[in-house]
Amino acid sequence: MTEGTYWLEHAWLGDYVEPGVTVEVADGRITAVRTGTDAPPPGAEILRGLTLPGLANAHSHAFHRALRGTVQVGSGTFWTWREVMYSVADRLTPETYHALARAVYAEMALAGITCVGEFHYLHHDRGGTRYADPNAMGEALIEAAAEAGIRITLLDTAYLSSGFGEPPTAHQLRFSDGSAEAWAERCSVLKERDHARIGAAIHSVRAVPAEGLATVARWVEERRAPLHVHLSEQTAENDACLAAHGVTPTRLLADHGVLGPRTTGVHNTHLTEEDIRLLGGSGTGTCMCPTTERDLADGIGPAVALQRAGSPLSLGSDSHAVIDLLEEARAMELDERLRTRTRGHWTAAALLRAATEDGHAALGWPEAGAIEPGRAADLTTLALDSVRTAGPPPRLGAETAVFAASAADVRHTVVGGRHVVRDGAHALVPDVPRALADAIAALSG
Ligand SMILES: [Zn+2]
């Protein structure tokens, strides 16, 4: 249903947990929130457990899901991991990518994710040959999200060079439009839909020459669209940028008009004090991807300092080593505890805000991410009676959710008033593990 009544046994209303909340929905939006309703009204859909606003996964590369497990054999660095990632990218077609992304987005729905930011750079056929529809790959992702029942912001990514002054490698020909103007022309054709919005991304300062940065910034400015950029994930990127331009990647972006409240830097790991001031002072967001950053041995970014400087935080599962936004939220705090040997850098409420309201804002869905009248009817319900969550009183539901629950505790996912996951089962993709296994097997075949 996209209209009707939900009764939430417990609801997280931004600062506190409220028992017995009735939510009215019409046309995919919340029209009323009534507290103090001890019993479900007649005919209401009952969501037992703790209901949060839907979770936003602000940084995804869907095809990296095919690497799970296989990249955990042996040693290496980010750069050796990237070679394996490229070999998977080489094998994808619009058909196989659609099947894989549909399964990955269904996994996200099962994890309570109601909106994904897909940082999409695999645009063309092998060798860079254009498909008949030059957006065939992006369209496959938008369709996959529709079939999995979640919202998507397609962050169509400009990726033009392999390094400063270096042409794309053979692998990277599939990513490149040849010029920033050709990138802009191709993505201007993409159409928004009820479940899909179009944003842009700069893969990194390595992959877009400085003269192309302003072209991308202008494109998003005209559309008031979100713009994401991988930023200082690796020290090698900083070193190469300093050698080529004499400035840090953050300063380079600032000098070309890329920073601002609609922009999100992804990772923001290795920053100077000045970088932090530039990002915070311009209101540029920070998307932390802690499970990927630890998986790839990137380092721990200065999220506390960034937020204090004025950079809103969001969270992403990025390479999908795991897909669990609660784990991302928990990991951001726990990484900081290990580094500083003190506790309590963020409250559970602040971490949930990154996973919900601020994540949606970073993806260009400011109407989603809170259980309030006028907001999108996107809800995620966690069991409070599982082996992980039983025991604490419901008023500590936010603390339990962030510090003990996992994606396996998600019982219901509602997107735009539509019940996409019910009692832990996906309503649209009947066997998600099978869909994942089949889609990944097709790539190794
Ligand atoms: Zn990424």
Coordinates of C-alpha atoms and ligand atoms in Angstrom, one line a residue:
M1 CA 0.0 0.0 0.0
T2 CA 1.2 3.5 -0.6
E3 CA -1.5 4.8 1.7
G4 CA -3.0 3.5 4.9
T5 CA -2.1 3.3 8.6
Y6 CA 1.0 1.8 10.3
W7 CA 1.2 1.2 14.0
L8 CA 4.8 1.3 15.4
E9 CA 5.3 -0.6 18.6
H10 CA 8.3 1.7 19.3
A11 CA 9.5 4.5 17.1
W12 CA 12.7 6.5 17.1
L13 CA 11.6 10.1 16.7
G14 CA 15.0 11.8 16.3
D15 CA 15.9 12.2 19.9
Y16 CA 14.1 9.6 21.8
V17 CA 12.1 6.3 21.5
E18 CA 8.3 6.7 21.8
P19 CA 6.1 3.7 22.4
G20 CA 2.8 3.2 20.5
V21 CA 3.0 5.5 17.5
T22 CA 0.4 5.6 14.7
V23 CA 1.6 6.8 11.3
E24 CA -0.8 7.8 8.5
V25 CA 0.4 7.5 4.9
A26 CA -1.1 8.9 1.7
D27 CA 0.6 8.9 -1.7
G28 CA 3.8 7.7 -0.3
R29 CA 4.2 10.5 2.3
I30 CA 3.6 10.6 6.0
T31 CA 0.4 12.7 6.7
A32 CA 0.1 12.3 10.4
V33 CA 2.2 11.0 13.4
R34 CA 0.1 10.3 16.6
T35 CA 1.9 9.3 19.8
G36 CA 0.3 7.7 22.8
T37 CA -1.7 5.1 20.9
D38 CA -1.3 2.0 23.1
A39 CA -3.1 -0.3 20.8
P40 CA -3.0 -0.6 17.0
P41 CA -6.0 1.2 15.4
P42 CA -8.3 -1.2 13.5
G43 CA -6.9 -2.2 10.1
A44 CA -3.4 -0.8 10.8
E45 CA -0.3 -2.6 9.6
I46 CA 1.6 -3.5 12.8
L47 CA 5.4 -3.0 12.9
R48 CA 6.6 -4.8 16.0
G49 CA 10.1 -3.8 17.3
L50 CA 11.8 -0.4 17.0
T51 CA 11.0 1.6 13.8
L52 CA 13.6 4.0 12.5
P53 CA 13.4 6.3 9.5
G54 CA 14.6 4.3 6.4
L55 CA 18.4 4.0 6.2
A56 CA 20.4 5.8 3.5
N57 CA 23.4 4.0 2.0
A58 CA 25.2 7.1 0.7
H59 CA 28.0 5.3 -1.2
S60 CA 27.8 2.2 -3.3
H61 CA 29.5 0.5 -6.2
A62 CA 27.0 -2.4 -6.7
F63 CA 29.4 -4.6 -8.7
H64 CA 32.0 -4.7 -6.0
R65 CA 29.6 -7.1 -4.2
A66 CA 30.9 -9.8 -6.6
L67 CA 34.3 -9.5 -4.9
R68 CA 33.1 -10.5 -1.4
G69 CA 35.2 -13.3 0.1
T70 CA 37.4 -13.7 -3.0
V71 CA 39.5 -10.6 -2.2
Q72 CA 40.1 -11.8 1.4
V73 CA 42.7 -14.4 0.2
G74 CA 46.3 -13.3 0.5
S75 CA 47.7 -9.8 1.3
G76 CA 48.3 -6.6 -0.6
T77 CA 47.0 -3.0 -0.7
F78 CA 44.2 -0.9 -2.0
W79 CA 46.1 -0.9 -5.4
T80 CA 46.3 -4.7 -5.6
W81 CA 42.7 -5.0 -4.6
R82 CA 41.8 -2.6 -7.4
E83 CA 43.3 -5.0 -10.0
V84 CA 40.9 -7.8 -8.9
M85 CA 38.0 -5.2 -9.0
Y86 CA 38.9 -4.3 -12.6
S87 CA 38.8 -7.9 -13.7
V88 CA 35.2 -8.1 -12.5
A89 CA 34.3 -4.8 -14.2
D90 CA 35.7 -6.2 -17.5
R91 CA 33.1 -9.0 -17.5
L92 CA 29.9 -7.0 -16.9
T93 CA 27.2 -6.3 -19.5
P94 CA 24.0 -4.3 -19.1
E95 CA 22.1 -7.6 -18.6
T96 CA 24.5 -9.2 -16.1
Y97 CA 24.9 -5.9 -14.2
H98 CA 21.1 -5.5 -14.0
A99 CA 20.8 -9.0 -12.4
L100 CA 23.7 -8.3 -10.0
A101 CA 22.5 -4.9 -8.9
R102 CA 18.9 -6.1 -8.5
A103 CA 20.2 -8.7 -6.1
V104 CA 22.5 -6.3 -4.3
Y105 CA 19.8 -3.7 -3.9
A106 CA 17.4 -6.5 -2.6
E107 CA 20.2 -7.3 0.0
M108 CA 20.1 -3.6 0.9
A109 CA 16.4 -3.6 1.4
L110 CA 16.7 -6.7 3.7
A111 CA 19.3 -4.6 5.6
G112 CA 16.8 -1.8 6.1
I113 CA 18.3 0.5 3.4
T114 CA 15.6 2.5 1.6
C115 CA 17.8 4.7 -0.6
V116 CA 21.1 4.0 -2.2
G117 CA 23.6 6.5 -3.7
E118 CA 25.2 4.5 -6.6
F119 CA 28.6 6.0 -7.6
H120 CA 28.4 4.7 -11.1
Y121 CA 31.4 4.8 -13.5
L122 CA 31.1 1.6 -15.6
H123 CA 29.5 3.4 -18.5
H124 CA 30.6 1.8 -21.8
D125 CA 31.3 -1.6 -23.4
R126 CA 34.7 -3.2 -23.5
G127 CA 37.4 -1.0 -25.0
G128 CA 35.2 2.0 -24.5
T129 CA 32.7 1.1 -27.3
R130 CA 29.4 3.0 -26.8
Y131 CA 26.3 1.0 -26.3
A132 CA 23.3 1.7 -28.6
D133 CA 21.9 3.5 -25.6
P134 CA 25.0 5.3 -24.1
N135 CA 23.3 5.1 -20.7
A136 CA 22.5 1.4 -20.9
M137 CA 24.5 0.7 -17.7
G138 CA 23.0 3.5 -15.7
E139 CA 19.5 2.6 -16.8
A140 CA 20.2 -1.0 -15.8
L141 CA 21.0 0.2 -12.3
I142 CA 17.9 2.5 -12.1
E143 CA 15.7 -0.4 -13.2
A144 CA 17.4 -2.8 -10.7
A145 CA 16.6 -0.4 -7.8
A146 CA 12.9 -0.2 -9.0
E147 CA 12.7 -4.1 -9.0
A148 CA 14.3 -4.3 -5.5
G149 CA 11.8 -1.6 -4.2
I150 CA 14.3 1.0 -3.1
R151 CA 15.1 4.6 -4.0
I152 CA 18.3 5.4 -6.0
T153 CA 20.4 8.5 -6.7
L154 CA 22.4 7.6 -9.7
L155 CA 25.6 9.5 -9.1
D156 CA 26.8 9.4 -12.7
T157 CA 30.6 9.6 -12.5
A158 CA 33.1 11.4 -14.6
Y159 CA 36.2 9.3 -15.0
L160 CA 38.6 10.5 -17.7
S161 CA 42.2 9.7 -16.7
S162 CA 44.2 7.2 -14.9
G163 CA 46.3 9.8 -13.1
F164 CA 47.5 13.4 -13.5
G165 CA 48.2 13.9 -17.2
E166 CA 47.7 10.1 -17.8
P167 CA 45.2 8.7 -20.3
P168 CA 42.8 5.9 -19.1
T169 CA 44.3 2.4 -19.0
A170 CA 42.8 -0.4 -21.0
H171 CA 40.5 -1.3 -18.1
Q172 CA 39.5 2.3 -17.6
L173 CA 38.3 2.8 -21.2
R174 CA 34.9 1.5 -20.1
F175 CA 34.7 4.3 -17.6
S176 CA 35.7 7.3 -19.8
D177 CA 33.5 9.6 -21.9
G178 CA 36.7 11.2 -23.4
S179 CA 36.0 14.7 -22.0
A180 CA 34.0 16.4 -19.3
E181 CA 31.8 17.9 -22.0
A182 CA 31.0 14.5 -23.4
W183 CA 30.3 13.2 -19.9
A184 CA 27.8 16.1 -19.3
E185 CA 26.1 15.5 -22.7
R186 CA 25.6 11.8 -21.9
C187 CA 24.2 12.3 -18.4
S188 CA 21.9 15.1 -19.4
V189 CA 19.8 12.5 -21.2
L190 CA 19.1 10.5 -18.0
K191 CA 15.6 11.0 -16.7
E192 CA 14.5 11.1 -13.1
R193 CA 11.7 8.9 -11.9
D194 CA 9.5 8.5 -8.8
H195 CA 12.2 6.3 -7.2
A196 CA 15.2 7.7 -9.0
R197 CA 17.1 11.0 -8.9
I198 CA 20.2 11.9 -10.9
G199 CA 23.3 13.3 -9.4
A200 CA 26.9 13.5 -10.5
A201 CA 30.3 12.4 -9.2
I202 CA 33.9 13.2 -9.9
H203 CA 35.6 9.8 -9.5
S204 CA 38.7 11.5 -7.9
V205 CA 41.1 14.3 -8.7
R206 CA 43.2 11.5 -10.3
A207 CA 40.5 10.7 -12.7
V208 CA 39.2 14.1 -13.8
P209 CA 41.7 16.7 -15.1
A210 CA 41.6 20.0 -13.3
E211 CA 40.1 21.8 -16.3
G212 CA 37.2 19.3 -16.3
L213 CA 36.2 19.9 -12.6
A214 CA 34.4 23.2 -13.3
T215 CA 32.3 21.5 -16.1
V216 CA 31.0 19.0 -13.6
A217 CA 30.4 21.6 -10.9
R218 CA 28.4 23.7 -13.4
W219 CA 26.3 20.7 -14.5
V220 CA 25.2 20.1 -10.9
E221 CA 24.7 23.8 -10.2
E222 CA 22.3 24.1 -13.1
R223 CA 20.3 21.1 -11.8
R224 CA 20.7 21.7 -8.1
A225 CA 21.8 18.0 -7.9
P226 CA 24.1 16.3 -5.5
L227 CA 27.8 15.9 -6.4
H228 CA 30.1 13.3 -4.8
V229 CA 33.8 12.8 -5.1
H230 CA 36.3 10.2 -3.7
L231 CA 38.7 12.4 -1.7
S232 CA 42.1 11.6 -0.2
E233 CA 41.3 8.0 0.4
Q234 CA 45.0 7.1 -0.2
T235 CA 48.2 9.1 0.6
A236 CA 49.5 8.3 -2.9
E237 CA 46.6 10.5 -4.3
N238 CA 47.7 13.4 -2.1
D239 CA 51.4 13.0 -3.2
A240 CA 50.5 12.8 -6.9
C241 CA 48.2 15.9 -6.6
L242 CA 50.9 17.9 -4.8
A243 CA 53.5 16.9 -7.5
A244 CA 51.1 17.8 -10.4
H245 CA 49.4 21.0 -9.0
G246 CA 51.3 22.0 -5.8
V247 CA 48.2 21.7 -3.7
T248 CA 46.2 19.1 -1.8
P249 CA 43.2 17.4 -3.6
T250 CA 40.8 19.3 -1.3
R251 CA 42.4 22.7 -2.2
L252 CA 42.3 21.7 -5.9
L253 CA 38.5 21.0 -5.6
A254 CA 38.0 24.3 -3.7
D255 CA 39.9 26.3 -6.4
H256 CA 37.6 24.8 -9.1
G257 CA 34.3 25.5 -7.5
V258 CA 33.6 21.9 -6.5
L259 CA 33.1 22.3 -2.7
G260 CA 29.7 23.4 -1.2
P261 CA 26.6 22.2 0.6
R262 CA 25.5 20.0 -2.3
T263 CA 28.9 18.3 -2.5
T264 CA 30.0 15.2 -0.5
G265 CA 33.6 14.1 -0.1
V266 CA 33.7 10.3 0.2
H267 CA 36.3 8.9 2.7
N268 CA 38.1 12.2 3.4
T269 CA 40.8 10.1 5.1
H270 CA 44.1 11.8 4.8
L271 CA 43.5 15.5 5.2
T272 CA 45.5 18.5 6.4
E273 CA 44.1 21.1 9.0
E274 CA 43.5 23.4 6.1
D275 CA 41.6 20.7 4.1
I276 CA 39.3 20.2 7.1
R277 CA 38.7 24.0 7.3
L278 CA 37.9 24.1 3.6
L279 CA 35.5 21.2 3.7
G280 CA 33.7 22.3 7.0
G281 CA 33.7 26.0 6.1
S282 CA 32.0 25.3 2.7
G283 CA 29.4 22.9 4.3
T284 CA 30.7 20.1 2.1
G285 CA 29.5 16.8 3.5
T286 CA 31.7 13.7 4.4
C287 CA 30.6 10.2 3.6
M288 CA 32.5 7.7 5.8
C289 CA 32.6 4.1 4.7
P290 CA 34.3 2.5 7.8
T291 CA 33.9 -1.2 6.8
T292 CA 35.5 -0.6 3.4
E293 CA 38.1 1.7 4.8
R294 CA 39.2 -0.9 7.3
D295 CA 38.9 -3.7 4.7
L296 CA 41.2 -1.8 2.3
A297 CA 43.6 -0.7 5.0
D298 CA 42.9 3.0 4.1
G299 CA 43.3 4.5 7.5
I300 CA 40.8 6.3 9.8
G301 CA 39.5 9.7 8.6
P302 CA 39.1 12.7 10.9
A303 CA 35.3 12.5 11.0
V304 CA 35.0 14.2 14.5
A305 CA 37.1 17.2 13.3
L306 CA 35.2 17.4 10.0
Q307 CA 31.8 17.4 11.7
R308 CA 33.0 20.0 14.2
A309 CA 34.2 22.2 11.4
G310 CA 30.8 22.1 9.7
S311 CA 30.8 19.0 7.5
P312 CA 27.6 16.9 7.8
L313 CA 28.3 13.1 8.0
S314 CA 26.7 10.3 6.0
L315 CA 27.6 6.6 5.8
G316 CA 28.1 4.1 2.9
S317 CA 28.9 0.5 2.4
D318 CA 31.0 1.3 -0.7
S319 CA 32.7 -2.0 -1.7
H320 CA 30.1 -4.1 0.1
A321 CA 32.6 -6.2 2.1
V322 CA 29.4 -6.2 4.3
I323 CA 26.1 -4.4 3.8
D324 CA 25.0 -3.2 7.2
L325 CA 24.5 0.5 7.9
L326 CA 24.3 -0.2 11.7
E327 CA 27.8 -1.7 11.5
E328 CA 29.0 1.4 9.5
A329 CA 27.6 3.7 12.2
R330 CA 29.0 1.6 15.1
A331 CA 32.4 1.4 13.3
M332 CA 32.8 5.1 12.9
E333 CA 32.5 5.6 16.7
L334 CA 34.6 2.5 17.6
D335 CA 37.4 3.4 15.2
E336 CA 37.6 6.8 16.9
R337 CA 37.6 5.1 20.4
L338 CA 40.6 2.9 19.3
R339 CA 42.5 5.9 18.0
T340 CA 41.8 8.2 20.9
R341 CA 41.4 5.7 23.8
T342 CA 38.3 7.6 24.9
R343 CA 34.6 6.8 24.4
G344 CA 31.5 8.7 23.4
H345 CA 32.5 10.8 20.3
W346 CA 28.9 10.5 19.0
T347 CA 25.7 9.6 20.7
A348 CA 23.6 6.7 19.2
A349 CA 21.2 9.4 18.1
A350 CA 23.9 11.3 16.2
L351 CA 25.1 8.1 14.5
L352 CA 21.5 7.3 13.5
R353 CA 21.1 10.8 12.1
A354 CA 24.1 10.2 9.8
A355 CA 22.5 6.9 8.7
T356 CA 19.1 8.5 8.0
E357 CA 18.4 12.2 7.7
D358 CA 21.9 13.4 6.7
G359 CA 22.5 10.5 4.4
H360 CA 19.3 11.2 2.5
A361 CA 20.2 14.9 2.3
A362 CA 23.6 14.0 0.8
L363 CA 21.7 12.0 -1.9
G364 CA 19.3 14.8 -2.8
W365 CA 16.2 13.4 -0.9
P366 CA 15.8 16.0 1.8
E367 CA 12.2 14.9 2.3
A368 CA 13.2 11.4 3.5
G369 CA 15.0 10.4 6.8
A370 CA 12.6 11.4 9.6
I371 CA 9.3 10.1 10.9
E372 CA 7.4 13.4 10.6
P373 CA 4.3 14.6 8.7
G374 CA 5.3 15.6 5.2
R375 CA 8.2 13.3 5.0
A376 CA 8.6 10.2 2.7
A377 CA 7.0 7.2 4.3
D378 CA 10.3 5.2 4.5
L379 CA 10.6 3.1 7.6
T380 CA 13.0 0.4 8.9
T381 CA 11.9 -1.8 11.8
L382 CA 14.4 -3.7 13.9
A383 CA 13.5 -6.7 16.1
L384 CA 14.0 -6.0 19.8
D385 CA 13.6 -9.7 20.7
S386 CA 16.5 -11.3 18.8
V387 CA 19.5 -12.8 20.5
R388 CA 21.4 -9.6 19.8
T389 CA 18.8 -7.1 20.9
A390 CA 16.8 -8.8 23.7
G391 CA 17.3 -7.4 27.2
P392 CA 17.8 -3.6 27.1
P393 CA 14.7 -1.6 27.8
P394 CA 13.0 -0.2 24.6
R395 CA 13.8 3.4 25.7
L396 CA 17.5 2.5 24.9
G397 CA 16.5 1.3 21.5
A398 CA 18.8 3.7 19.6
E399 CA 21.8 2.5 21.7
T400 CA 20.8 -1.1 21.1
A401 CA 20.3 -0.6 17.4
V402 CA 23.7 1.1 16.9
F403 CA 25.9 -0.9 19.3
A404 CA 24.4 -4.4 19.2
A405 CA 22.0 -4.9 16.3
S406 CA 22.9 -6.0 12.8
A407 CA 21.3 -6.1 9.4
A408 CA 20.0 -9.5 10.4
D409 CA 17.7 -7.8 12.9
V410 CA 15.8 -5.9 10.2
R411 CA 12.2 -7.2 10.2
H412 CA 10.4 -4.7 8.0
T413 CA 11.4 -2.2 5.3
V414 CA 8.8 0.3 4.0
V415 CA 9.6 2.6 1.0
G416 CA 7.2 5.3 0.1
G417 CA 4.5 3.5 2.1
R418 CA 5.1 0.2 0.2
H419 CA 6.0 -2.8 2.4
V420 CA 9.1 -4.1 0.6
V421 CA 10.4 -6.4 3.4
R422 CA 7.9 -8.1 5.6
D423 CA 9.0 -10.2 8.6
G424 CA 12.5 -10.5 7.1
A425 CA 11.4 -11.6 3.7
H426 CA 11.7 -9.5 0.5
A427 CA 8.3 -9.1 -1.1
L428 CA 9.6 -8.5 -4.7
V429 CA 12.7 -10.7 -4.9
P430 CA 11.6 -14.0 -3.6
D431 CA 15.1 -15.6 -2.9
V432 CA 17.7 -12.9 -2.5
P433 CA 20.6 -15.3 -1.6
R434 CA 19.9 -17.3 -4.8
A435 CA 19.7 -14.1 -6.9
L436 CA 23.1 -13.0 -5.5
A437 CA 24.7 -16.4 -6.1
D438 CA 23.3 -16.7 -9.6
A439 CA 24.3 -13.2 -10.6
I440 CA 27.9 -13.6 -9.3
A441 CA 28.2 -17.1 -10.8
A442 CA 27.3 -15.7 -14.2
L443 CA 30.3 -13.4 -14.0
S444 CA 32.8 -16.1 -13.1
G445 CA 31.3 -18.5 -15.7
Ligands
ZN1 ZN 33.9 4.3 -3.6

